[in-house]
Amino acid sequence: MDRAREGSDTELQKKLDHEIRMREGACKLLAACSQREQALEATKSLLVCNSRILSYMGELQRRKEAQVLGKTGRRPSDSRLSAERSPCRGRVCISDLRIPLMWKDTEYFKNKGDLHRWAVFLLLQLGEQIQDTEMILVDRTLTDISFQNNVLFTEAGPDFELRLELYGACVEEEGALAGAPKRLATKLSSSLGRSSGRRVRASLDSAGGSGNSPILLPTPAVGGPRYHLLAHTTLTLAAVQDGFRTHDLTLTSHEENPAWLPLYGSVCCRLAAQPLCMTQPTASGTLRVQQAGELQNGTGVYGVLKGTNLFCYRRPEDADTGEEPLFTIAINKETRVRAGELDQAPGRPFTLSISNQYGDDEVTHTLQTESREALQSWMEAMWQLFFDMSQWKQCCDEVMKIEIPAPRKPPQALAKQGSLYHEMVLAEPMASGSPGEGLLLQDNAISAEIQALLSYYSDR
């Protein structure tokens, strides 16, 4: 257990160190930018790095505090809580993200007034995991903001809280950094080095406070665009559904804000979840299965408990090669499972009965195991599965489809999008409880570290 925890802490520390190096590169890139789009991407990268650094540092601090409290015994109830059953982990994926806009009639339909543009992106956080979407340029020719990429979180529990934050920056017609003197880049580069880690940690200590909005690390005093938090929302298990839904957004910007956008106040998306119990086998072994009315010996099979089914194969290798099972026994929230006595007489089979109701008929299968230990193992797997079902709820009705996100591509030219209003479906009340092409540096003396930064974000 200690080795596993130490390995997890080491991996998290590596992630933290990586983001600190990426932040240094983003600062250098921001100082070297001479075009508007470059500056917007560099500032976005810096904001994302800041958020990840603070998230990783906070998680490391929580782990250290828990470790110290465990050693000193200040929380004697911890041993009791650790013995309680825990639900399985799972994957959460959000896709088809679209945010409708609400322009004034004179702006959208009559095309009057100055044509302003905004750069927007989404920051998504689940636990200490932070992901971001591509940056999109928005003007009044669009009726909604559409993010093409899927965002996948691989470590989630049924109590997850997925926070979505929409950031925006007003894109001025004149390049904000067109005349930035190169001495700023030289001065900034000379100030970054080994002490960056200490300064990052010091900034966290001095930031203090708490709240829903992330605390961002100080940005170097280099002129450039500034992103503002425009809206946010938090999605939980209650929002998971294998379909397109609409959720309310909390707006944090007003019309006097330079980055203000006429948001409709909703976000539309598909939120799916895959608990591990639905995608990975939780128990397997040799069984004899007997239905009511059959001979006592039953049929010898190799059983695999996966998701809401007990698959019964002729041989163990059939489960690995994808052969069709001889038959399948349903295991769902309505299934009744009863175990035989554990202290049965020698020579008598250890049994486990599984009953399902089909209309007015009840079908019962009796599983015979080879030993008391095998029976206990199957019982534990069944109880754990039922517990996972009770926690993940609708996610265990069937396996939801999750597509692995494709590698991040450079942004393409924006085409006018269709309206989203006719696709919006009001959600039911929830229960409580890379940079683009053309990022060319003007100074050939820019370090190889910045080139590596560009390559990193282009491959994401």
Short mmCIF file of C-alpha atoms in Angstrom, two decimals:
data_model
loop_
_atom_site.label_atom_id
_atom_site.label_comp_id
_atom_site.label_asym_id
_atom_site.label_seq_id
_atom_site.Cartn_x
_atom_site.Cartn_y
_atom_site.Cartn_z
CA MET A 1 0.00 0.00 0.00
CA ASP A 2 2.82 2.41 0.92
CA ARG A 3 4.68 1.62 -2.31
CA ALA A 4 1.55 2.23 -4.35
CA ARG A 5 0.97 5.56 -2.61
CA GLU A 6 4.60 6.60 -3.08
CA GLY A 7 4.42 5.68 -6.77
CA SER A 8 1.25 7.74 -7.17
CA ASP A 9 2.84 10.71 -5.40
CA THR A 10 5.95 10.43 -7.58
CA GLU A 11 3.84 10.39 -10.75
CA LEU A 12 1.91 13.44 -9.58
CA GLN A 13 5.17 15.24 -8.76
CA LYS A 14 6.42 14.50 -12.30
CA LYS A 15 3.26 16.04 -13.72
CA LEU A 16 3.78 19.11 -11.54
CA ASP A 17 7.40 19.52 -12.62
CA HIS A 18 6.36 19.14 -16.27
CA GLU A 19 3.73 21.88 -15.99
CA ILE A 20 6.22 24.21 -14.29
CA ARG A 21 8.60 23.75 -17.23
CA MET A 22 5.73 24.27 -19.67
CA ARG A 23 4.78 27.46 -17.86
CA GLU A 24 8.33 28.80 -18.24
CA GLY A 25 8.20 28.03 -21.97
CA ALA A 26 4.78 29.66 -22.30
CA CYS A 27 6.09 32.82 -20.63
CA LYS A 28 9.01 32.98 -23.06
CA LEU A 29 6.70 32.34 -25.98
CA LEU A 30 4.33 35.08 -24.86
CA ALA A 31 7.20 37.57 -24.65
CA ALA A 32 8.35 36.63 -28.18
CA CYS A 33 4.92 36.80 -29.84
CA SER A 34 4.35 39.54 -32.41
CA GLN A 35 1.00 38.42 -33.86
CA ARG A 36 -2.41 38.50 -32.22
CA GLU A 37 -3.22 34.80 -32.70
CA GLN A 38 0.15 33.80 -31.28
CA ALA A 39 -0.43 35.86 -28.17
CA LEU A 40 -3.91 34.44 -27.65
CA GLU A 41 -2.65 30.86 -27.84
CA ALA A 42 0.32 31.58 -25.58
CA THR A 43 -1.86 33.28 -22.97
CA LYS A 44 -4.32 30.39 -23.07
CA SER A 45 -1.47 27.91 -22.56
CA LEU A 46 -0.23 29.91 -19.61
CA LEU A 47 -3.65 29.96 -17.99
CA VAL A 48 -4.05 26.20 -18.39
CA CYS A 49 -0.56 25.55 -16.97
CA ASN A 50 -1.31 27.76 -13.97
CA SER A 51 -4.51 25.89 -13.24
CA ARG A 52 -2.82 22.48 -13.47
CA ILE A 53 0.08 23.53 -11.25
CA LEU A 54 -2.26 24.72 -8.52
CA SER A 55 -4.42 21.60 -8.84
CA TYR A 56 -1.43 19.23 -8.57
CA MET A 57 0.07 21.16 -5.67
CA GLY A 58 -3.21 21.12 -3.83
CA GLU A 59 -3.60 17.38 -4.34
CA LEU A 60 -0.04 16.72 -3.11
CA GLN A 61 -0.73 18.81 -0.03
CA ARG A 62 -3.94 16.91 0.73
CA ARG A 63 -2.12 13.58 0.41
CA LYS A 64 0.66 14.69 2.75
CA GLU A 65 -1.85 15.90 5.32
CA ALA A 66 -3.74 12.61 5.16
CA GLN A 67 -0.48 10.69 5.55
CA VAL A 68 0.56 12.71 8.61
CA LEU A 69 -2.84 12.38 10.24
CA GLY A 70 -2.77 8.64 9.60
CA LYS A 71 0.61 8.23 11.27
CA THR A 72 -0.26 10.31 14.33
CA GLY A 73 -3.58 8.54 14.81
CA ARG A 74 -5.48 11.79 15.19
CA ARG A 75 -8.44 10.32 13.29
CA PRO A 76 -9.16 6.88 14.74
CA SER A 77 -12.26 6.60 12.61
CA ASP A 78 -10.11 6.38 9.46
CA SER A 79 -9.50 2.65 9.95
CA ARG A 80 -13.20 2.03 10.15
CA LEU A 81 -13.91 4.14 7.06
CA SER A 82 -11.16 2.43 5.05
CA ALA A 83 -12.79 -0.94 5.74
CA GLU A 84 -16.06 0.17 4.19
CA ARG A 85 -16.88 -0.89 0.64
CA SER A 86 -15.80 1.59 -2.03
CA PRO A 87 -17.37 1.96 -5.48
CA CYS A 88 -15.34 1.22 -8.58
CA ARG A 89 -13.76 4.00 -10.59
CA GLY A 90 -14.78 4.90 -14.13
CA ARG A 91 -14.29 7.11 -17.17
CA VAL A 92 -16.24 10.28 -17.87
CA CYS A 93 -16.39 11.85 -21.34
CA ILE A 94 -18.02 15.11 -22.39
CA SER A 95 -18.60 15.78 -26.08
CA ASP A 96 -20.74 17.76 -28.54
CA LEU A 97 -20.13 20.91 -26.52
CA ARG A 98 -22.12 23.84 -27.88
CA ILE A 99 -22.94 27.17 -26.24
CA PRO A 100 -25.74 29.23 -27.86
CA LEU A 101 -25.38 32.98 -28.30
CA MET A 102 -28.10 35.61 -28.10
CA TRP A 103 -27.29 38.58 -30.31
CA LYS A 104 -29.36 41.73 -30.61
CA ASP A 105 -31.53 42.02 -33.73
CA THR A 106 -29.52 44.97 -35.04
CA GLU A 107 -26.27 43.05 -34.71
CA TYR A 108 -27.18 39.64 -36.11
CA PHE A 109 -30.08 40.16 -38.49
CA LYS A 110 -29.32 43.71 -39.70
CA ASN A 111 -25.53 43.37 -39.45
CA LYS A 112 -25.11 46.83 -37.95
CA GLY A 113 -22.43 48.15 -35.65
CA ASP A 114 -18.74 47.36 -35.36
CA LEU A 115 -17.74 43.77 -36.03
CA HIS A 116 -15.90 42.59 -32.94
CA ARG A 117 -14.34 39.20 -32.38
CA TRP A 118 -13.70 37.19 -29.26
CA ALA A 119 -11.36 34.27 -28.56
CA VAL A 120 -12.97 31.68 -26.28
CA PHE A 121 -12.17 28.25 -24.88
CA LEU A 122 -13.38 25.92 -22.15
CA LEU A 123 -11.40 24.80 -19.12
CA LEU A 124 -12.73 21.55 -17.61
CA GLN A 125 -11.73 20.14 -14.23
CA LEU A 126 -12.59 16.85 -12.54
CA GLY A 127 -10.69 16.32 -9.31
CA GLU A 128 -7.07 17.22 -9.96
CA GLN A 129 -7.46 16.45 -13.67
CA ILE A 130 -7.68 19.55 -15.88
CA GLN A 131 -8.35 19.56 -19.63
CA ASP A 132 -8.99 22.32 -22.14
CA THR A 133 -10.66 22.71 -25.51
CA GLU A 134 -9.33 24.38 -28.63
CA MET A 135 -9.52 28.16 -28.89
CA ILE A 136 -12.33 29.43 -31.13
CA LEU A 137 -12.80 32.88 -32.65
CA VAL A 138 -16.37 34.14 -32.30
CA ASP A 139 -18.24 37.05 -33.89
CA ARG A 140 -21.87 37.96 -34.58
CA THR A 141 -22.04 35.74 -37.68
CA LEU A 142 -22.25 32.70 -35.34
CA THR A 143 -25.33 31.64 -33.46
CA ASP A 144 -23.48 29.27 -31.17
CA ILE A 145 -19.97 28.28 -30.07
CA SER A 146 -19.20 24.70 -31.09
CA PHE A 147 -16.24 22.80 -29.63
CA GLN A 148 -15.34 19.82 -31.81
CA ASN A 149 -13.09 17.77 -29.54
CA ASN A 150 -14.18 15.25 -26.93
CA VAL A 151 -12.75 15.61 -23.42
CA LEU A 152 -12.05 12.38 -21.51
CA PHE A 153 -11.34 11.94 -17.81
CA THR A 154 -10.00 8.49 -16.98
CA GLU A 155 -10.19 8.59 -13.17
CA ALA A 156 -13.60 9.40 -11.76
CA GLY A 157 -15.83 8.17 -8.99
CA PRO A 158 -19.63 8.25 -8.94
CA ASP A 159 -19.45 11.37 -6.76
CA PHE A 160 -17.53 13.29 -9.42
CA GLU A 161 -18.03 17.01 -10.00
CA LEU A 162 -17.10 18.18 -13.49
CA ARG A 163 -16.62 21.94 -13.55
CA LEU A 164 -16.83 23.78 -16.89
CA GLU A 165 -15.43 27.30 -17.17
CA LEU A 166 -15.79 29.44 -20.29
CA TYR A 167 -12.99 31.97 -20.78
CA GLY A 168 -13.01 34.78 -23.35
CA ALA A 169 -10.75 37.57 -24.57
CA CYS A 170 -11.72 40.44 -26.84
CA VAL A 171 -9.66 40.38 -30.06
CA GLU A 172 -8.76 43.93 -31.03
CA GLU A 173 -8.24 44.87 -34.65
CA GLU A 174 -4.70 46.05 -33.94
CA GLY A 175 -2.20 43.43 -32.80
CA ALA A 176 -1.72 43.91 -29.11
CA LEU A 177 1.91 42.79 -29.26
CA ALA A 178 2.94 44.13 -32.66
CA GLY A 179 5.29 46.67 -31.12
CA ALA A 180 6.42 44.74 -28.06
CA PRO A 181 10.14 45.46 -27.60
CA LYS A 182 12.44 42.48 -27.64
CA ARG A 183 14.11 43.66 -24.47
CA LEU A 184 11.03 42.44 -22.58
CA ALA A 185 11.64 38.94 -23.86
CA THR A 186 15.33 39.16 -22.90
CA LYS A 187 14.49 40.43 -19.44
CA LEU A 188 11.88 37.73 -18.88
CA SER A 189 14.14 34.91 -20.10
CA SER A 190 16.91 35.96 -17.73
CA SER A 191 14.49 35.91 -14.80
CA LEU A 192 13.41 32.30 -15.32
CA GLY A 193 15.50 29.40 -14.08
CA ARG A 194 15.88 27.08 -11.17
CA SER A 195 14.07 29.42 -8.86
CA SER A 196 10.81 29.11 -10.84
CA GLY A 197 9.61 26.20 -8.74
CA ARG A 198 10.15 28.13 -5.52
CA ARG A 199 8.37 31.19 -6.89
CA VAL A 200 5.41 29.08 -7.99
CA ARG A 201 5.08 27.55 -4.56
CA ALA A 202 5.46 30.95 -2.90
CA SER A 203 2.68 32.33 -5.11
CA LEU A 204 0.40 29.53 -3.98
CA ASP A 205 1.08 30.28 -0.32
CA SER A 206 0.47 34.00 -0.81
CA ALA A 207 -2.66 33.51 -2.93
CA GLY A 208 -4.71 32.19 -0.04
CA GLY A 209 -8.48 32.14 -0.06
CA SER A 210 -10.77 29.66 -1.72
CA GLY A 211 -13.73 29.60 -4.01
CA ASN A 212 -15.16 28.14 -7.15
CA SER A 213 -12.90 30.08 -9.52
CA PRO A 214 -9.33 28.83 -9.84
CA ILE A 215 -6.54 30.89 -8.34
CA LEU A 216 -4.22 31.74 -11.23
CA LEU A 217 -0.50 32.21 -10.75
CA PRO A 218 0.87 35.69 -11.48
CA THR A 219 1.43 36.35 -15.18
CA PRO A 220 4.59 38.19 -16.23
CA ALA A 221 4.12 41.88 -16.94
CA VAL A 222 4.14 41.49 -20.71
CA GLY A 223 1.52 43.33 -22.71
CA GLY A 224 -0.98 41.00 -24.35
CA PRO A 225 -4.55 39.66 -24.31
CA ARG A 226 -6.30 38.86 -21.09
CA TYR A 227 -8.86 36.11 -20.67
CA HIS A 228 -11.88 36.65 -18.45
CA LEU A 229 -14.13 34.04 -16.85
CA LEU A 230 -17.45 34.46 -18.68
CA ALA A 231 -19.54 31.60 -17.33
CA HIS A 232 -19.31 28.32 -15.47
CA THR A 233 -21.32 25.30 -14.37
CA THR A 234 -20.77 22.02 -12.54
CA LEU A 235 -22.07 18.69 -13.84
CA THR A 236 -22.52 15.60 -11.67
CA LEU A 237 -23.72 12.02 -12.07
CA ALA A 238 -27.30 13.24 -12.38
CA ALA A 239 -26.38 14.92 -15.68
CA VAL A 240 -25.06 11.70 -17.25
CA GLN A 241 -27.30 10.53 -20.05
CA ASP A 242 -26.62 8.77 -23.33
CA GLY A 243 -27.90 11.72 -25.33
CA PHE A 244 -27.71 15.47 -26.03
CA ARG A 245 -28.88 17.62 -23.11
CA THR A 246 -29.01 21.26 -22.11
CA HIS A 247 -27.67 22.58 -18.80
CA ASP A 248 -27.80 26.00 -17.18
CA LEU A 249 -24.74 28.26 -17.13
CA THR A 250 -23.94 30.74 -14.39
CA LEU A 251 -22.93 33.98 -16.11
CA THR A 252 -20.13 35.95 -14.46
CA SER A 253 -19.59 38.74 -16.99
CA HIS A 254 -21.59 41.88 -17.73
CA GLU A 255 -22.00 44.03 -20.84
CA GLU A 256 -19.47 46.63 -19.65
CA ASN A 257 -16.76 43.93 -19.48
CA PRO A 258 -14.41 44.10 -22.52
CA ALA A 259 -14.69 40.32 -22.92
CA TRP A 260 -18.49 40.23 -22.58
CA LEU A 261 -20.37 37.90 -24.93
CA PRO A 262 -24.17 37.72 -25.34
CA LEU A 263 -24.50 34.21 -23.91
CA TYR A 264 -27.90 32.55 -23.86
CA GLY A 265 -27.18 31.09 -20.43
CA SER A 266 -27.03 27.42 -21.43
CA VAL A 267 -24.52 24.80 -22.51
CA CYS A 268 -25.47 21.77 -24.58
CA CYS A 269 -23.43 18.59 -24.47
CA ARG A 270 -23.39 14.83 -24.20
CA LEU A 271 -22.05 13.56 -20.88
CA ALA A 272 -21.32 9.82 -20.73
CA ALA A 273 -19.74 7.61 -18.09
CA GLN A 274 -18.32 4.08 -18.08
CA PRO A 275 -17.81 2.47 -14.67
CA LEU A 276 -15.06 -0.15 -14.70
CA CYS A 277 -17.53 -2.79 -13.54
CA MET A 278 -19.34 -2.39 -16.86
CA THR A 279 -16.26 -2.79 -19.06
CA GLN A 280 -13.92 -5.12 -17.17
CA PRO A 281 -14.53 -8.62 -15.73
CA THR A 282 -14.99 -8.58 -11.98
CA ALA A 283 -14.99 -12.36 -11.36
CA SER A 284 -14.34 -15.58 -13.29
CA GLY A 285 -13.98 -19.27 -12.61
CA THR A 286 -15.29 -22.78 -13.16
CA LEU A 287 -18.96 -23.37 -12.33
CA ARG A 288 -21.72 -25.88 -12.72
CA VAL A 289 -24.98 -24.19 -13.63
CA GLN A 290 -28.31 -25.85 -12.96
CA GLN A 291 -31.74 -24.50 -13.91
CA ALA A 292 -34.94 -25.46 -12.21
CA GLY A 293 -36.03 -28.92 -13.36
CA GLU A 294 -32.63 -29.94 -14.64
CA LEU A 295 -30.49 -32.75 -13.32
CA GLN A 296 -28.60 -32.01 -10.15
CA ASN A 297 -25.15 -32.10 -11.79
CA GLY A 298 -25.95 -29.21 -14.14
CA THR A 299 -23.76 -27.94 -16.98
CA GLY A 300 -20.04 -27.35 -16.49
CA VAL A 301 -19.06 -23.87 -17.70
CA TYR A 302 -16.45 -21.18 -17.30
CA GLY A 303 -18.23 -18.13 -15.90
CA VAL A 304 -17.19 -14.51 -16.41
CA LEU A 305 -19.00 -11.75 -14.49
CA LYS A 306 -18.83 -8.55 -16.53
CA GLY A 307 -21.22 -5.65 -16.41
CA THR A 308 -24.81 -6.76 -15.93
CA ASN A 309 -24.25 -10.29 -17.22
CA LEU A 310 -22.71 -13.58 -16.13
CA PHE A 311 -21.35 -15.05 -19.38
CA CYS A 312 -21.09 -18.85 -19.36
CA TYR A 313 -18.54 -20.27 -21.83
CA ARG A 314 -17.69 -23.84 -22.74
CA ARG A 315 -13.96 -23.33 -22.08
CA PRO A 316 -11.84 -20.59 -20.47
CA GLU A 317 -10.10 -19.79 -23.77
CA ASP A 318 -13.45 -19.04 -25.41
CA ALA A 319 -13.77 -15.94 -23.23
CA ASP A 320 -10.43 -14.64 -24.51
CA THR A 321 -11.06 -15.36 -28.21
CA GLY A 322 -14.48 -13.68 -28.30
CA GLU A 323 -16.52 -16.84 -28.85
CA GLU A 324 -20.23 -16.66 -28.22
CA PRO A 325 -21.13 -17.90 -24.71
CA LEU A 326 -23.28 -21.00 -24.24
CA PHE A 327 -25.78 -18.85 -22.38
CA THR A 328 -25.94 -15.64 -20.37
CA ILE A 329 -27.44 -14.97 -16.95
CA ALA A 330 -28.64 -11.42 -16.34
CA ILE A 331 -27.40 -9.62 -13.23
CA ASN A 332 -29.19 -6.32 -12.73
CA LYS A 333 -30.68 -4.18 -9.99
CA GLU A 334 -33.74 -6.44 -9.77
CA THR A 335 -31.82 -9.71 -9.55
CA ARG A 336 -32.04 -11.67 -6.32
CA VAL A 337 -28.96 -13.61 -5.19
CA ARG A 338 -28.98 -16.17 -2.37
CA ALA A 339 -25.97 -18.10 -1.12
CA GLY A 340 -26.05 -21.62 0.24
CA GLU A 341 -24.62 -22.43 3.64
CA LEU A 342 -20.86 -22.00 3.79
CA ASP A 343 -20.43 -24.86 6.27
CA GLN A 344 -22.00 -27.62 4.22
CA ALA A 345 -21.22 -31.28 4.70
CA PRO A 346 -18.19 -32.69 2.82
CA GLY A 347 -19.00 -33.76 -0.70
CA ARG A 348 -21.99 -31.48 -1.01
CA PRO A 349 -21.73 -28.59 -3.50
CA PHE A 350 -21.46 -24.99 -2.41
CA THR A 351 -24.26 -23.20 -4.22
CA LEU A 352 -25.33 -19.70 -5.21
CA SER A 353 -28.80 -19.12 -6.69
CA ILE A 354 -29.60 -16.23 -9.06
CA SER A 355 -33.26 -15.36 -9.69
CA ASN A 356 -34.65 -12.99 -12.33
CA GLN A 357 -38.25 -12.01 -12.96
CA TYR A 358 -39.46 -12.10 -16.59
CA GLY A 359 -43.08 -10.93 -16.58
CA ASP A 360 -45.00 -13.31 -14.36
CA ASP A 361 -42.29 -15.97 -14.53
CA GLU A 362 -39.28 -16.27 -12.27
CA VAL A 363 -36.18 -17.98 -13.66
CA THR A 364 -33.60 -19.28 -11.20
CA HIS A 365 -30.10 -20.54 -11.95
CA THR A 366 -28.13 -22.40 -9.30
CA LEU A 367 -24.35 -22.04 -9.44
CA GLN A 368 -22.23 -24.78 -7.90
CA THR A 369 -18.68 -23.84 -6.93
CA GLU A 370 -15.71 -26.10 -6.20
CA SER A 371 -14.99 -24.88 -2.69
CA ARG A 372 -16.13 -22.64 0.09
CA GLU A 373 -13.42 -20.12 -0.85
CA ALA A 374 -14.70 -20.03 -4.43
CA LEU A 375 -18.24 -19.45 -3.18
CA GLN A 376 -17.08 -16.61 -0.96
CA SER A 377 -15.22 -15.06 -3.90
CA TRP A 378 -18.30 -15.13 -6.14
CA MET A 379 -20.48 -13.75 -3.36
CA GLU A 380 -18.10 -10.86 -2.76
CA ALA A 381 -18.02 -10.07 -6.50
CA MET A 382 -21.83 -10.05 -6.61
CA TRP A 383 -22.19 -7.77 -3.59
CA GLN A 384 -19.55 -5.40 -4.97
CA LEU A 385 -21.37 -5.29 -8.31
CA PHE A 386 -24.67 -4.47 -6.64
CA PHE A 387 -22.95 -1.76 -4.62
CA ASP A 388 -21.40 -0.28 -7.78
CA MET A 389 -24.82 -0.31 -9.43
CA SER A 390 -26.34 1.55 -6.49
CA GLN A 391 -23.64 4.24 -6.70
CA TRP A 392 -23.29 4.67 -10.48
CA LYS A 393 -27.06 4.36 -10.99
CA GLN A 394 -28.13 4.94 -14.62
CA CYS A 395 -24.56 4.37 -15.84
CA CYS A 396 -25.04 0.66 -15.07
CA ASP A 397 -28.20 0.22 -17.11
CA GLU A 398 -26.10 -0.34 -20.23
CA VAL A 399 -22.61 0.44 -21.45
CA MET A 400 -22.52 4.02 -22.73
CA LYS A 401 -20.45 4.69 -25.83
CA ILE A 402 -17.28 6.72 -25.29
CA GLU A 403 -15.05 7.73 -28.18
CA ILE A 404 -11.35 8.18 -27.50
CA PRO A 405 -10.51 11.84 -28.24
CA ALA A 406 -8.53 12.35 -31.44
CA PRO A 407 -5.19 14.17 -31.26
CA ARG A 408 -5.56 17.93 -31.20
CA LYS A 409 -5.37 19.42 -34.69
CA PRO A 410 -4.43 22.98 -35.60
CA PRO A 411 -7.55 25.16 -35.80
CA GLN A 412 -9.08 25.44 -39.23
CA ALA A 413 -10.79 28.43 -40.79
CA LEU A 414 -14.11 28.99 -39.09
CA ALA A 415 -17.21 28.32 -41.15
CA LYS A 416 -20.58 29.76 -40.34
CA GLN A 417 -22.48 27.38 -38.12
CA GLY A 418 -26.14 26.60 -38.08
CA SER A 419 -28.50 27.53 -35.33
CA LEU A 420 -28.65 25.48 -32.17
CA TYR A 421 -31.92 26.73 -30.76
CA HIS A 422 -34.07 24.04 -32.38
CA GLU A 423 -31.82 21.32 -30.91
CA MET A 424 -32.02 22.49 -27.32
CA VAL A 425 -33.88 20.22 -24.90
CA LEU A 426 -34.63 21.51 -21.45
CA ALA A 427 -33.01 19.33 -18.79
CA GLU A 428 -35.04 17.94 -15.96
CA PRO A 429 -34.20 19.28 -12.49
CA MET A 430 -31.22 17.45 -11.01
CA ALA A 431 -31.52 15.61 -7.76
CA SER A 432 -29.55 17.17 -4.91
CA GLY A 433 -27.31 15.01 -3.12
CA SER A 434 -2.48 23.99 -30.51
CA PRO A 435 -1.59 26.60 -31.55
CA GLY A 436 -2.67 26.99 -35.20
CA GLU A 437 -0.67 27.10 -38.34
CA GLY A 438 1.29 30.26 -38.71
CA LEU A 439 2.77 30.35 -35.22
CA LEU A 440 6.10 31.49 -36.63
CA LEU A 441 8.58 33.15 -34.33
CA GLN A 442 10.11 36.36 -35.68
CA ASP A 443 13.38 36.00 -33.77
CA ASN A 444 15.65 33.14 -34.90
CA ALA A 445 17.49 33.34 -31.60
CA ILE A 446 14.51 31.90 -29.67
CA SER A 447 15.62 28.93 -27.59
CA ALA A 448 14.99 25.30 -28.46
CA GLU A 449 12.75 25.09 -25.38
CA ILE A 450 10.14 27.29 -27.03
CA GLN A 451 10.32 25.17 -30.19
CA ALA A 452 9.67 22.11 -28.02
CA LEU A 453 6.70 23.91 -26.49
CA LEU A 454 5.17 24.51 -29.91
CA SER A 455 5.73 20.87 -30.85
CA TYR A 456 4.13 19.72 -27.60
CA TYR A 457 0.93 21.67 -28.12
CA SER A 458 0.72 20.77 -31.82
CA ASP A 459 0.77 17.06 -30.91
CA ARG A 460 -1.87 17.26 -28.23
#
